[in-house]
CSV table of C-alpha atoms in Angstrom, one decimal:
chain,number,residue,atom,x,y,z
O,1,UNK,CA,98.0,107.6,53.0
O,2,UNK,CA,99.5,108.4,56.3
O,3,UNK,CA,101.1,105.5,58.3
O,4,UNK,CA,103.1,104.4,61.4
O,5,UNK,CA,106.1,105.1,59.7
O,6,UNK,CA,105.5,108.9,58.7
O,7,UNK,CA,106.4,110.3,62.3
O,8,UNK,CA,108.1,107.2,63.7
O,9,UNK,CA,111.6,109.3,64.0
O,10,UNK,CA,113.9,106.5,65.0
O,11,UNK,CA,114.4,102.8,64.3
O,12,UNK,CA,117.6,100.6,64.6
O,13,UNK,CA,118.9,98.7,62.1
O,14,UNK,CA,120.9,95.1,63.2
O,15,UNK,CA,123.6,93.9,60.4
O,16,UNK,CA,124.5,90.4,61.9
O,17,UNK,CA,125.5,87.3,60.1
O,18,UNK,CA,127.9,84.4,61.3
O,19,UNK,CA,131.2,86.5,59.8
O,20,UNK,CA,130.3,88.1,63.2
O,21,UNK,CA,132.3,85.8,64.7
O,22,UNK,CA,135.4,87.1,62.8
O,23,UNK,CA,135.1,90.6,62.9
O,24,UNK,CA,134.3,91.3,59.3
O,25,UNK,CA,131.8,93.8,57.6
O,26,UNK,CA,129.2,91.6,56.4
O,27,UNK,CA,129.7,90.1,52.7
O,28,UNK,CA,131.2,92.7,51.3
O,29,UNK,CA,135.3,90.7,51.8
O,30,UNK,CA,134.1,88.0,49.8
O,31,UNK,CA,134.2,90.0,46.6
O,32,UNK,CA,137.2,92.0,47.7
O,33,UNK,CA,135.7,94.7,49.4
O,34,UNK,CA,134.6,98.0,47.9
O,35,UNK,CA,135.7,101.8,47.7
O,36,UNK,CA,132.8,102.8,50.3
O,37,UNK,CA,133.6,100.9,52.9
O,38,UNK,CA,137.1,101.8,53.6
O,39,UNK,CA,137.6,99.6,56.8
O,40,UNK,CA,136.7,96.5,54.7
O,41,UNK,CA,138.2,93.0,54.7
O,42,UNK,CA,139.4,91.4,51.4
O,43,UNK,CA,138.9,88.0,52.2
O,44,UNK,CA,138.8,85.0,49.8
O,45,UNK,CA,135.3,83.8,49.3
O,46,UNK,CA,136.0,80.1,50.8
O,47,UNK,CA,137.4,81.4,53.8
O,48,UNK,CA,134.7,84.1,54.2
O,49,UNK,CA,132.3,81.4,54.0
O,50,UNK,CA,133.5,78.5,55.8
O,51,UNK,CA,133.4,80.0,59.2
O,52,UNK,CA,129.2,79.2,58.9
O,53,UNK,CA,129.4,76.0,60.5
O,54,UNK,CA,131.0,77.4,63.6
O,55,UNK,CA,128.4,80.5,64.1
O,56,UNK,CA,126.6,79.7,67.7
O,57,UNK,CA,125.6,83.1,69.5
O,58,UNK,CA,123.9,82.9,72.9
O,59,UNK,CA,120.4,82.8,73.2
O,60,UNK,CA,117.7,85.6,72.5
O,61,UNK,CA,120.4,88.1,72.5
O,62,UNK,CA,117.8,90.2,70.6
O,63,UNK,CA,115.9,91.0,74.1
O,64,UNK,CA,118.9,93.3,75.1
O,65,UNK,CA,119.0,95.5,71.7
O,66,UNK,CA,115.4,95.6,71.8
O,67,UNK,CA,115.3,97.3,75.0
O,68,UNK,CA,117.9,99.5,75.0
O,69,UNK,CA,116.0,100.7,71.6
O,70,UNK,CA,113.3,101.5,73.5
O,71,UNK,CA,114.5,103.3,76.0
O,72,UNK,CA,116.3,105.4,73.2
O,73,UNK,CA,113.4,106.3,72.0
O,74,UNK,CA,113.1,103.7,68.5
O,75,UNK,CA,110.0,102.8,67.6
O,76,UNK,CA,110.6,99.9,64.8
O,77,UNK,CA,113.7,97.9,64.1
O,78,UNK,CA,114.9,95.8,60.8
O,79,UNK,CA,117.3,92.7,60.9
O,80,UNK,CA,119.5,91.6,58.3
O,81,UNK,CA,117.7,88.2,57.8
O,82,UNK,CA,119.7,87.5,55.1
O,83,UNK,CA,122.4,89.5,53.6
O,84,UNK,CA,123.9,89.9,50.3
O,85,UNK,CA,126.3,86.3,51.3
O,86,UNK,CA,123.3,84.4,51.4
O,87,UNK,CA,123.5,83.3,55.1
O,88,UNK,CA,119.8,82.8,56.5
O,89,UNK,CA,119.4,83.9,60.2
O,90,UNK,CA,116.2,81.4,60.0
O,91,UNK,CA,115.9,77.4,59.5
O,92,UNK,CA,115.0,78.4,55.8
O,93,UNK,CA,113.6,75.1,54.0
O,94,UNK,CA,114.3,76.8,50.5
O,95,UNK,CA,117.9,75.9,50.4
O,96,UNK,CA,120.4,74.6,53.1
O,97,UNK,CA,122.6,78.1,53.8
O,98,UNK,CA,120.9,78.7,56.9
O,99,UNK,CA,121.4,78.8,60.7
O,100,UNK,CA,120.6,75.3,60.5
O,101,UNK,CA,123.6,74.1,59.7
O,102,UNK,CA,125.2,75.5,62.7
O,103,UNK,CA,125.6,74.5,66.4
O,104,UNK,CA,123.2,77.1,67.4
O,105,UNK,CA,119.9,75.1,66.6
O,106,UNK,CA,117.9,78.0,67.0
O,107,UNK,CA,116.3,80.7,64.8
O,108,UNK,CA,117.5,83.8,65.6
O,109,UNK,CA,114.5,85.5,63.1
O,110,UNK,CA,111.9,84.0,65.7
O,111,UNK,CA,114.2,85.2,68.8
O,112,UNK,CA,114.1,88.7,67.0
O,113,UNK,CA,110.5,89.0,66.0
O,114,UNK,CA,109.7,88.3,69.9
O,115,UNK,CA,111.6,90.2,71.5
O,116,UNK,CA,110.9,93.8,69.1
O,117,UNK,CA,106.8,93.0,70.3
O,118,UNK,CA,107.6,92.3,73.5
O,119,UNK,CA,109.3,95.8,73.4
O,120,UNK,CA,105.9,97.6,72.0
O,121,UNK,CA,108.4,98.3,68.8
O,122,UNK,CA,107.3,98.1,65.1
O,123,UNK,CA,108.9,94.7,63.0
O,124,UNK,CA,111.2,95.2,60.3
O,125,UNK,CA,112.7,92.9,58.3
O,126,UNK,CA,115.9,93.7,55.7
O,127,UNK,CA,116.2,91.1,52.5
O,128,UNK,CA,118.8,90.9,49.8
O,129,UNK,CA,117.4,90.3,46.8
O,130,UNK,CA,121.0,89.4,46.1
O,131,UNK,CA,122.7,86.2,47.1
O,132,UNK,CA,127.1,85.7,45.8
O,133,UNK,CA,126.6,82.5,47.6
O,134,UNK,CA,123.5,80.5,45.6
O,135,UNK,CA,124.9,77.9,43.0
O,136,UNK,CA,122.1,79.6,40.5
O,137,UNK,CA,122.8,83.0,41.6
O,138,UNK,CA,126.0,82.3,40.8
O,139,UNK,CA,128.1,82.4,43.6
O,140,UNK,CA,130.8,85.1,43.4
O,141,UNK,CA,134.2,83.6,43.0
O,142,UNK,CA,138.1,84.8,43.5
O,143,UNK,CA,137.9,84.4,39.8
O,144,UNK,CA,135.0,87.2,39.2
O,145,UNK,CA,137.5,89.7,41.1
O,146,UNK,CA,137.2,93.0,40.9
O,147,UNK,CA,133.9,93.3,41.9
O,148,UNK,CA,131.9,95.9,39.7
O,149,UNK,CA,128.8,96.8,40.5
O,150,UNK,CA,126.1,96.2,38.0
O,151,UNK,CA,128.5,93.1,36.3
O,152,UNK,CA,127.9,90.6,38.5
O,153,UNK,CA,128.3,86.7,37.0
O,154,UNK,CA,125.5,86.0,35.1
O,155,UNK,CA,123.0,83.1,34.9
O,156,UNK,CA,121.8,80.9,32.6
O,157,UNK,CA,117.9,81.2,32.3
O,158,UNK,CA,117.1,77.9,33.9
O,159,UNK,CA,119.6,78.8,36.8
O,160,UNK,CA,117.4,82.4,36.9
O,161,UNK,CA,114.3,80.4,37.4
O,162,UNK,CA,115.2,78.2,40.1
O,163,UNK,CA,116.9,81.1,41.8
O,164,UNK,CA,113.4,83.5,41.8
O,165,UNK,CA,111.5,80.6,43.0
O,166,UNK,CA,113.8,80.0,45.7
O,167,UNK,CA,114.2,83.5,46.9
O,168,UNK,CA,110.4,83.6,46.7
O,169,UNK,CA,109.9,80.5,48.9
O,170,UNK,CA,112.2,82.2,51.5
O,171,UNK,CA,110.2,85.6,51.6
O,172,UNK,CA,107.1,83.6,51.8
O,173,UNK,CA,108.5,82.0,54.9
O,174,UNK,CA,109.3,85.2,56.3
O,175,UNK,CA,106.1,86.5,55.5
O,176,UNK,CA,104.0,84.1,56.2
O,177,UNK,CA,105.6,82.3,59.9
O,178,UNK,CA,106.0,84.9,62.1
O,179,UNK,CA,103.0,87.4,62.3
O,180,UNK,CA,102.6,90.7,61.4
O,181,UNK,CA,105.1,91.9,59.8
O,182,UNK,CA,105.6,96.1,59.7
O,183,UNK,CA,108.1,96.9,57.2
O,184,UNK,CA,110.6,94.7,54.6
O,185,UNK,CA,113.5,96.7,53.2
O,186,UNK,CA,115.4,95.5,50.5
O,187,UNK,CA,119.0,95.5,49.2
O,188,UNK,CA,120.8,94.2,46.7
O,189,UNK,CA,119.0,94.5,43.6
O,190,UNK,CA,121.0,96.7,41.7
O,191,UNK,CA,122.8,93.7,40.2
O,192,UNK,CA,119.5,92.7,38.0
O,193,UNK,CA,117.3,95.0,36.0
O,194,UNK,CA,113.9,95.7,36.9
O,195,UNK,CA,112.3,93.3,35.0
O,196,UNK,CA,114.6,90.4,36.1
O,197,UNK,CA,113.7,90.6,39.4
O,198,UNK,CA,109.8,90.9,38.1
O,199,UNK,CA,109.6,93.1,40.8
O,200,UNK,CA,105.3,93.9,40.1
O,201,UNK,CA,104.6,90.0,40.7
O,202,UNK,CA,107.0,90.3,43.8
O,203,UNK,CA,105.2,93.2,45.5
O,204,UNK,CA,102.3,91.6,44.4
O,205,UNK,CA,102.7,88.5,46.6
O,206,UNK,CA,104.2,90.2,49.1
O,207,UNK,CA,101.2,92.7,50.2
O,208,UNK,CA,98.7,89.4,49.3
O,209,UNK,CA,100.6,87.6,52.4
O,210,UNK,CA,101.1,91.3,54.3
O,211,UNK,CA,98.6,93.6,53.2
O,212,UNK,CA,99.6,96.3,55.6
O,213,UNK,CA,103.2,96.0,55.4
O,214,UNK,CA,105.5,98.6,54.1
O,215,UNK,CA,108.3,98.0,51.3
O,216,UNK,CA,111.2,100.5,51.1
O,217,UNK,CA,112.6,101.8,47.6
O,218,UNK,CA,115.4,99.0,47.2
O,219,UNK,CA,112.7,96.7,45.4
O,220,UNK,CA,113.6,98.6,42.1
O,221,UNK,CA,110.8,100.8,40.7
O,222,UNK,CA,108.9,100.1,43.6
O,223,UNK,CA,108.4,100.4,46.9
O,224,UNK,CA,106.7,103.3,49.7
O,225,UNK,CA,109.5,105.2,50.6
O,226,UNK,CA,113.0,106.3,49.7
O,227,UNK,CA,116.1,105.3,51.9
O,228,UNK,CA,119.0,108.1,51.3
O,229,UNK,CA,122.1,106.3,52.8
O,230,UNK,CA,125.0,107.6,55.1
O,231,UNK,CA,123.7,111.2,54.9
O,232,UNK,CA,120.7,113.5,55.2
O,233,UNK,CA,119.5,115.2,52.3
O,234,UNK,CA,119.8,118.6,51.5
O,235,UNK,CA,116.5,118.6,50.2
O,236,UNK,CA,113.6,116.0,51.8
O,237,UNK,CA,112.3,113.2,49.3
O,238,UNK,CA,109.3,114.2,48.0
O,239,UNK,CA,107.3,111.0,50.2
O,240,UNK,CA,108.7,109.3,53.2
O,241,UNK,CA,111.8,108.7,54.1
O,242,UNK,CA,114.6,107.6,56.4
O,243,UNK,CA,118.3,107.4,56.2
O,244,UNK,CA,120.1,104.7,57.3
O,245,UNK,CA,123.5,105.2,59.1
O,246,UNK,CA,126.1,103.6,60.7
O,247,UNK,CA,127.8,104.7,64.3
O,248,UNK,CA,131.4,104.1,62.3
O,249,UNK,CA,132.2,103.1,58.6
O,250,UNK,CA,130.8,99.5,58.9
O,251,UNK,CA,127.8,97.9,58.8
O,252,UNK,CA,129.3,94.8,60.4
O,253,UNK,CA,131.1,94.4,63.8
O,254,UNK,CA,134.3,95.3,62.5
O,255,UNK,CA,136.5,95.9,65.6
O,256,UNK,CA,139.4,97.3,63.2
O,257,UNK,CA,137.2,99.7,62.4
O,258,UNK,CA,137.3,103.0,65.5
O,259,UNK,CA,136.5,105.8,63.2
O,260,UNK,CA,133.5,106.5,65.3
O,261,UNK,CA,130.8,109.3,65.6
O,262,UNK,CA,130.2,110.8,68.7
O,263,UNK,CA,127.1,110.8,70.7
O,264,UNK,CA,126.3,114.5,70.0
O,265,UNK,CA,127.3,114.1,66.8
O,266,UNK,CA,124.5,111.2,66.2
O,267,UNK,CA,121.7,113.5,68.1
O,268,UNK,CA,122.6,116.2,65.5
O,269,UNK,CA,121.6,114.2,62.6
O,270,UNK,CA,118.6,112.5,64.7
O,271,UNK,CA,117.3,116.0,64.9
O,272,UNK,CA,118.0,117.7,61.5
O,273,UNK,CA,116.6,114.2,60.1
O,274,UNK,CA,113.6,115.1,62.4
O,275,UNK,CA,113.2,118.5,60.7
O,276,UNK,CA,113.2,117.9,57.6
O,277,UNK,CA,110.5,115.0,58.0
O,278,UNK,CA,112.0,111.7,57.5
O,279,UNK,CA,113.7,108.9,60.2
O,280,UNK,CA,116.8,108.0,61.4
O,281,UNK,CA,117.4,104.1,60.9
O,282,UNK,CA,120.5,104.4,63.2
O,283,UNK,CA,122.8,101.0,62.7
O,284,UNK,CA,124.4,98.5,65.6
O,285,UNK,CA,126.4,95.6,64.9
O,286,UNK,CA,126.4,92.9,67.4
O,287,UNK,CA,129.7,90.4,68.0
O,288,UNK,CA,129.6,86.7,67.8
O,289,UNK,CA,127.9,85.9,70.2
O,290,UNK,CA,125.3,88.5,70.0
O,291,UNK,CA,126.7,91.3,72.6
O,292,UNK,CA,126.5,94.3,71.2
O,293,UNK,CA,130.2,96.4,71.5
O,294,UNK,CA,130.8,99.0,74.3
O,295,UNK,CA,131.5,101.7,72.1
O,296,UNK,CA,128.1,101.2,70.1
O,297,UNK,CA,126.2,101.1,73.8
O,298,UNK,CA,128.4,103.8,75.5
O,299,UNK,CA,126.5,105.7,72.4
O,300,UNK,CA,123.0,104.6,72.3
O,301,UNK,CA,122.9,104.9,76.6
O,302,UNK,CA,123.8,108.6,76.2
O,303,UNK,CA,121.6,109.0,73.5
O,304,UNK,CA,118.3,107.5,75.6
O,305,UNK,CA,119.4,109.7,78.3
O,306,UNK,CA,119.1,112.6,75.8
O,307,UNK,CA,116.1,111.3,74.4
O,308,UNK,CA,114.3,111.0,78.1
O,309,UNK,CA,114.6,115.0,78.4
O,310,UNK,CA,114.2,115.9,75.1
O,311,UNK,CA,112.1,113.0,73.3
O,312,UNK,CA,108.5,114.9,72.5
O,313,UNK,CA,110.3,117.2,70.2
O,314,UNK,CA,110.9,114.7,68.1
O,315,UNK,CA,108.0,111.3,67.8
O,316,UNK,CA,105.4,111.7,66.0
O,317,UNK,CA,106.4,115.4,65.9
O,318,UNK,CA,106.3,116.9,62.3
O,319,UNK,CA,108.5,119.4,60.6
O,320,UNK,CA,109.0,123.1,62.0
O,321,UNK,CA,110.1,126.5,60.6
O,322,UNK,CA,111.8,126.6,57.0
O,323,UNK,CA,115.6,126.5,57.1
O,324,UNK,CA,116.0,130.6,56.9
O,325,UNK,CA,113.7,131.4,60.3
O,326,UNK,CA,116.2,129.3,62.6
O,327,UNK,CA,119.8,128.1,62.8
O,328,UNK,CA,118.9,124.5,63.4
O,329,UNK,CA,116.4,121.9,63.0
O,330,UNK,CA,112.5,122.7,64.1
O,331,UNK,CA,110.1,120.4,64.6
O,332,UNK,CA,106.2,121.3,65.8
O,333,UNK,CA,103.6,119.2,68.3
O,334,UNK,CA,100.2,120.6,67.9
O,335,UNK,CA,100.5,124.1,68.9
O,336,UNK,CA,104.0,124.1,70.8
O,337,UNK,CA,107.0,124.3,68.2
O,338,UNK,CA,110.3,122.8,68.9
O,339,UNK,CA,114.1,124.5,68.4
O,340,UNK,CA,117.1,122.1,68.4
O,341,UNK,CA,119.8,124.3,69.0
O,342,UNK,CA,122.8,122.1,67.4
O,343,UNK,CA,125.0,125.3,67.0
O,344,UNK,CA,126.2,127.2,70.8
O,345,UNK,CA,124.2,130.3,70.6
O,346,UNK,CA,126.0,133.7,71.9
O,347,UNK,CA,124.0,134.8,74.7
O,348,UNK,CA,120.2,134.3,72.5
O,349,UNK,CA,118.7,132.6,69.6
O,350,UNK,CA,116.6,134.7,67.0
O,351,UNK,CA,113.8,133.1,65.3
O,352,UNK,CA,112.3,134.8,61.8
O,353,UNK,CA,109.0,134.9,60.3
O,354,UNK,CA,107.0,134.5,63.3
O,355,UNK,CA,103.8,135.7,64.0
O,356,UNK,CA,105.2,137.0,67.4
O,357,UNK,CA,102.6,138.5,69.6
O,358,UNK,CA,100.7,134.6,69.7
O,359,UNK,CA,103.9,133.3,71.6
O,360,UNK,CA,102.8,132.9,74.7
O,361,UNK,CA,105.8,131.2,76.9
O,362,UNK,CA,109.2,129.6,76.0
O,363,UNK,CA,110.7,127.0,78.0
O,364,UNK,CA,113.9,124.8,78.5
O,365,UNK,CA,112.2,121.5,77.6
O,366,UNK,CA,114.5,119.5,80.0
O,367,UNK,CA,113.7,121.0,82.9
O,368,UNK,CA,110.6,123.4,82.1
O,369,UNK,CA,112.7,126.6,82.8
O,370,UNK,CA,110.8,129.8,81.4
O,371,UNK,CA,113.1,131.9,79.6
O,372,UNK,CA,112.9,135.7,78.2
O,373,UNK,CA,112.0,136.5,74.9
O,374,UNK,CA,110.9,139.8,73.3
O,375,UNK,CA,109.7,140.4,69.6
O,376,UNK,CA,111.8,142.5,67.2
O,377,UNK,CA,109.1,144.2,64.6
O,378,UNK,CA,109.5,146.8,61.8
O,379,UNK,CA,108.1,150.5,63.3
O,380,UNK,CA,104.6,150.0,61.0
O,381,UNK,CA,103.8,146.6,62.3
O,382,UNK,CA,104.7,147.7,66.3
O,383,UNK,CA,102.2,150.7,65.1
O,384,UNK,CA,99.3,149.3,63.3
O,385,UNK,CA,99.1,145.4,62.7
O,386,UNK,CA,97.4,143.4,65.7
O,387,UNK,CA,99.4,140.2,64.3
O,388,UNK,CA,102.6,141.2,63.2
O,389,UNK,CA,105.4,138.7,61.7
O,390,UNK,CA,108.7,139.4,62.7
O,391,UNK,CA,111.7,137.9,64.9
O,392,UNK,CA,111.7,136.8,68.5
O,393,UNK,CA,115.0,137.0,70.5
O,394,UNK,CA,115.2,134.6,73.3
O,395,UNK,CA,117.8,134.6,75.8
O,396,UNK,CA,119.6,131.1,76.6
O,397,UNK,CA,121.9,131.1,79.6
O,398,UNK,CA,125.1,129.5,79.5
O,399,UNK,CA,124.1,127.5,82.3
O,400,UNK,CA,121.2,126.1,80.3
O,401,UNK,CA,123.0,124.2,77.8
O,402,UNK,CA,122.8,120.5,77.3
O,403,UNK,CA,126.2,118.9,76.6
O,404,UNK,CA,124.4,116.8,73.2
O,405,UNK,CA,121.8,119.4,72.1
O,406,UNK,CA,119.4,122.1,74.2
O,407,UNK,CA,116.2,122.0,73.0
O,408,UNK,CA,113.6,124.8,73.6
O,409,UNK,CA,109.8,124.6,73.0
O,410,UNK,CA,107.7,127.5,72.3
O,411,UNK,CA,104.2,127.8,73.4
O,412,UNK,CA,102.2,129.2,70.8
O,413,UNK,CA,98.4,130.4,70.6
O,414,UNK,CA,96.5,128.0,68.3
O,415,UNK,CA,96.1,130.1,64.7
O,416,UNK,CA,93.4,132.6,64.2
C-alpha cells in the first residue's frame, strides 16, 4: 500500500542526548567505542553517565532545526528519544533515567513533537530497543569490555521480564501522549534474538495505539521498510527505503570529529538516493544546549538554497531512466522527466533509449532556460518508424552549471 513515506525524499534525523554537553558520540564511549565509528570516545561508563544530572539545553531549541528542515526541503524528522545509553529525552514514569532528573524540567519529546507540526513536517520517533544502562538490562560495565556485538551481558529471566514491561511502558507513553505519531524507527535489537524481544506482540501493540504509523526494519523480522546505513545501495530494496547518513563520521556532536562531507557532495547522494526510489534521512547533531554546529548549518543552508531551484525534481518525484540511458540520477513528475547531472558534462549530455520525437522542450530547471537538443537515430528508424527510440544530445553551456548539481527537465508528450 502506498504511503507518505514512498516519495517523501528527505527527512532529518536528530541524535541528541545529555553526553551533548561533552562532545561525545552518543553511547557508543561507554562500551569503549567501536571500529565504525572511528572518531569515537572511549570513556568509562560512570563518567559517560554521570554528566546526566547536569544536562539543561535551552528551551524549544527544536523550533530552529525544524525550520531550517523545511526550508531544505525535509518532509518528516525522527529524534533519538532514547538511545542505546538509556537516557529518556521525556519525563518517562517507567524508570527514573530520564530528563527529569535534570535542571532542565522540561520534555524535550513534547518541545520536538510541536515544533515538527508546527513546521507542516511528518513525526518520527527513533527507539532503542537496547538500553547498557537499565539494572535488568544489564547495564554495560568496564568489566564487560571489549564490546562484541551480539554478546552483550545477559539477564536472568525475571530481570528479562521486568525489562520488556518497562521498555513497553515507555513506548506506550510515547505512543499514546503526544498525538499522531508518523513513523518509529528502531535500533538496537541486534543484541536479542527475535523471539526475545517478542517482536509480533510488540508491533502488535504498537499499530493498536498507532494504527497508521510506520515501523522501520530494526524491529527484527519486522517492520515496513528497510534502512541501508551510511551508503546507497547498488541495487534498491525490493520495498521502501531510506538511508540514513551522517554529515561526518558521528552521529553525536562530536567537535573532534571535522572529517566532513561537502555540500555538493550531500546533494549527490540526495539525488542518486532520489533515483533509485528511496529517502535520504540526512543526520544533525545538536550541542548542549541545543544549537545546532556551524558547519552542520553552513551545509544544510546551501543545501535549501539548492533545493529552492531544483526541489520538484525530487518530492514526491519517482524514479527516472535505468542506470545505462544516463550518466546520473533521473527522476520523473508526471510527464516531465528529470536529469541530475552530478558528473561536468563536456559541452552535452546524451540520453539513451528514448522515444525521441515525443520530447517536446528541455529546460534549465533553475531558471527555465530552453536549451538545444537533437535526436540521434539509426538510418531505418529516421526512414520508417513514426516513434523511434534512440538518443537525444542536449547541449549544456558552461555558463549554465550549478556549483552543487544542474538539473535539467525534459518536457515529454504524455505516452501514446
Amino acid at each position: 500500500m502506498a504511503t507518505w513515506f514512498d516519495r517523501a525524499r528527505f527527512g532529518m534525523f536528530i541524535h541528541w542526548g545529555h553526553v551533548s554537553q561533552q562532545g561525545w558520540e552518543l553511547s557508543w564511549p561507554l562500551v569503549g567505542g567501536s571500529p565504525v565509528f572511528p572518531a569515537c570516545q572511549d570513556i568509562p561508563a560512570a563518567d559517560y553517565h554521570a554528566g546526566a544530572s547536569r544536562f539543561c539545553p535551552r528551551p524549544h531549541a527544536a523550533r530552529d532545526w525544524m525550520q531550517r528542515a523545511a526550508r531544505a526541503g525535509m518532509r518528516y524528522a525522527v529524534l533519538t528519544t532514547k538511545h542505546h545509553d538509556g537516557f529518556a529525552l521525556w519525563p518517562t514514569q517507567a524508570n527514573d533515567w530520564s530528563i527529569a532528573r535534570t535542571p532542565y524540567g522540561g520534555d524535550l519529546v513534547r518541545e520536538y513533537v510541536d515544533a515538527v507540526r508546527a513546521a507542516g513536517l511528518r513525526v518520527g520517533l527513533y527507539f532503542s530497543l537496547s538500553d547498557w544502562h537499565h539494572p535488568d538490562y544489564p547495564p554495560f560495565t568496564d568489566a564487560d569490555r571489549p564490546y562484541s556485538f551480539g554478546l552483550a551481558p545477559r539477564p536472568t529471566p525475571a530481570q528479562w521480564e521486568r525489562y520488556l514491561a518497562m521498555m513497553t511502558a515507555q513506548l506506550e507513553e510515547l505512543l499514546t501522549g503526544y498525538g499522531r505519531i508518523d513513523l518509529l524507527w528502531f535500533d538496537g535489537g541486534w543484541e536479542r534474538g527475535l523471539d526475545d524481544w517478542r517482536c509480533a506482540e510488540l508491533e502488535a501493540r504498537i499499530r493498536a495505539w498507532q494504527p497508521e504509523i510506520l515501523i522501520n526494519d530494526r524491529l527484527p523480522g519486522r517492520g515496513d521498510f528497510d534502512t541501508p546505513e551510511q551508503i546507497v545501495p547498488a541495487e534498491p530494496p525490493g520495498r521502501a527505503w531510506e538511508t540514513c547518513l551522517t554529515m561526518n563520521d558521528s552521529w553525536g556532536w562530536n567537535p573532534s570529529d571535522t572529517n566532513y562531507k561537502s555540500a555538493r557532495a550531500l546533494v549527490h547522494t540526495l539525488c542518486e538516493t532520489a533515483g533509485r526510489g528511496g529517502n535520504l534521512l540526512l543526520n544533525v547533531s545538536p550541542m548542549a544546549d541545543g544549537a545546532l554546529p556551524p558547519l552542520q548549518t553552513e551545509r544544510l543552508d546551501a543545501i535549501a538554497a539548492w533545493m529552492a531551484a531544483y526541489g520538484e525534481s525530487l518530492v514526491d518525484a519517482a524514479p527516472g531512466l535505468a542506470a545505462w540511458q544516463h550518466y546520473g540520477p533521473s527522476t520523473r513528475r508526471g510527464d516531465t522527466l528529470y536529469l541530475h547531472l552530478v558528473q561536468r558534462p563536456y559541452e552535452s549530455v546524451t540520453v539513451r533509449g528514448l522515444h525521441v520525437r515525443r520530447v517536446r522542450a528541455v529546460r534549465e530547471l533553475r531558471n527555465g532556460l530552453a536549451l538545444a537538443f537533437r535526436p540521434r537515430l539509426a538510418i531505418a528508424d529516421q526512414l520508417f518508424n513514426p516513434d523511434p527510440i534512440g538518443d537525444l544530445v542536449i547541449e549544456v553551456p558552461d555558463a549554465l552549471l550549478d556549483p552543487l548539481c544542474t538539473v535539467l527537465a525534459l518536457d515529454l508528450e504524455p505516452p501514446r
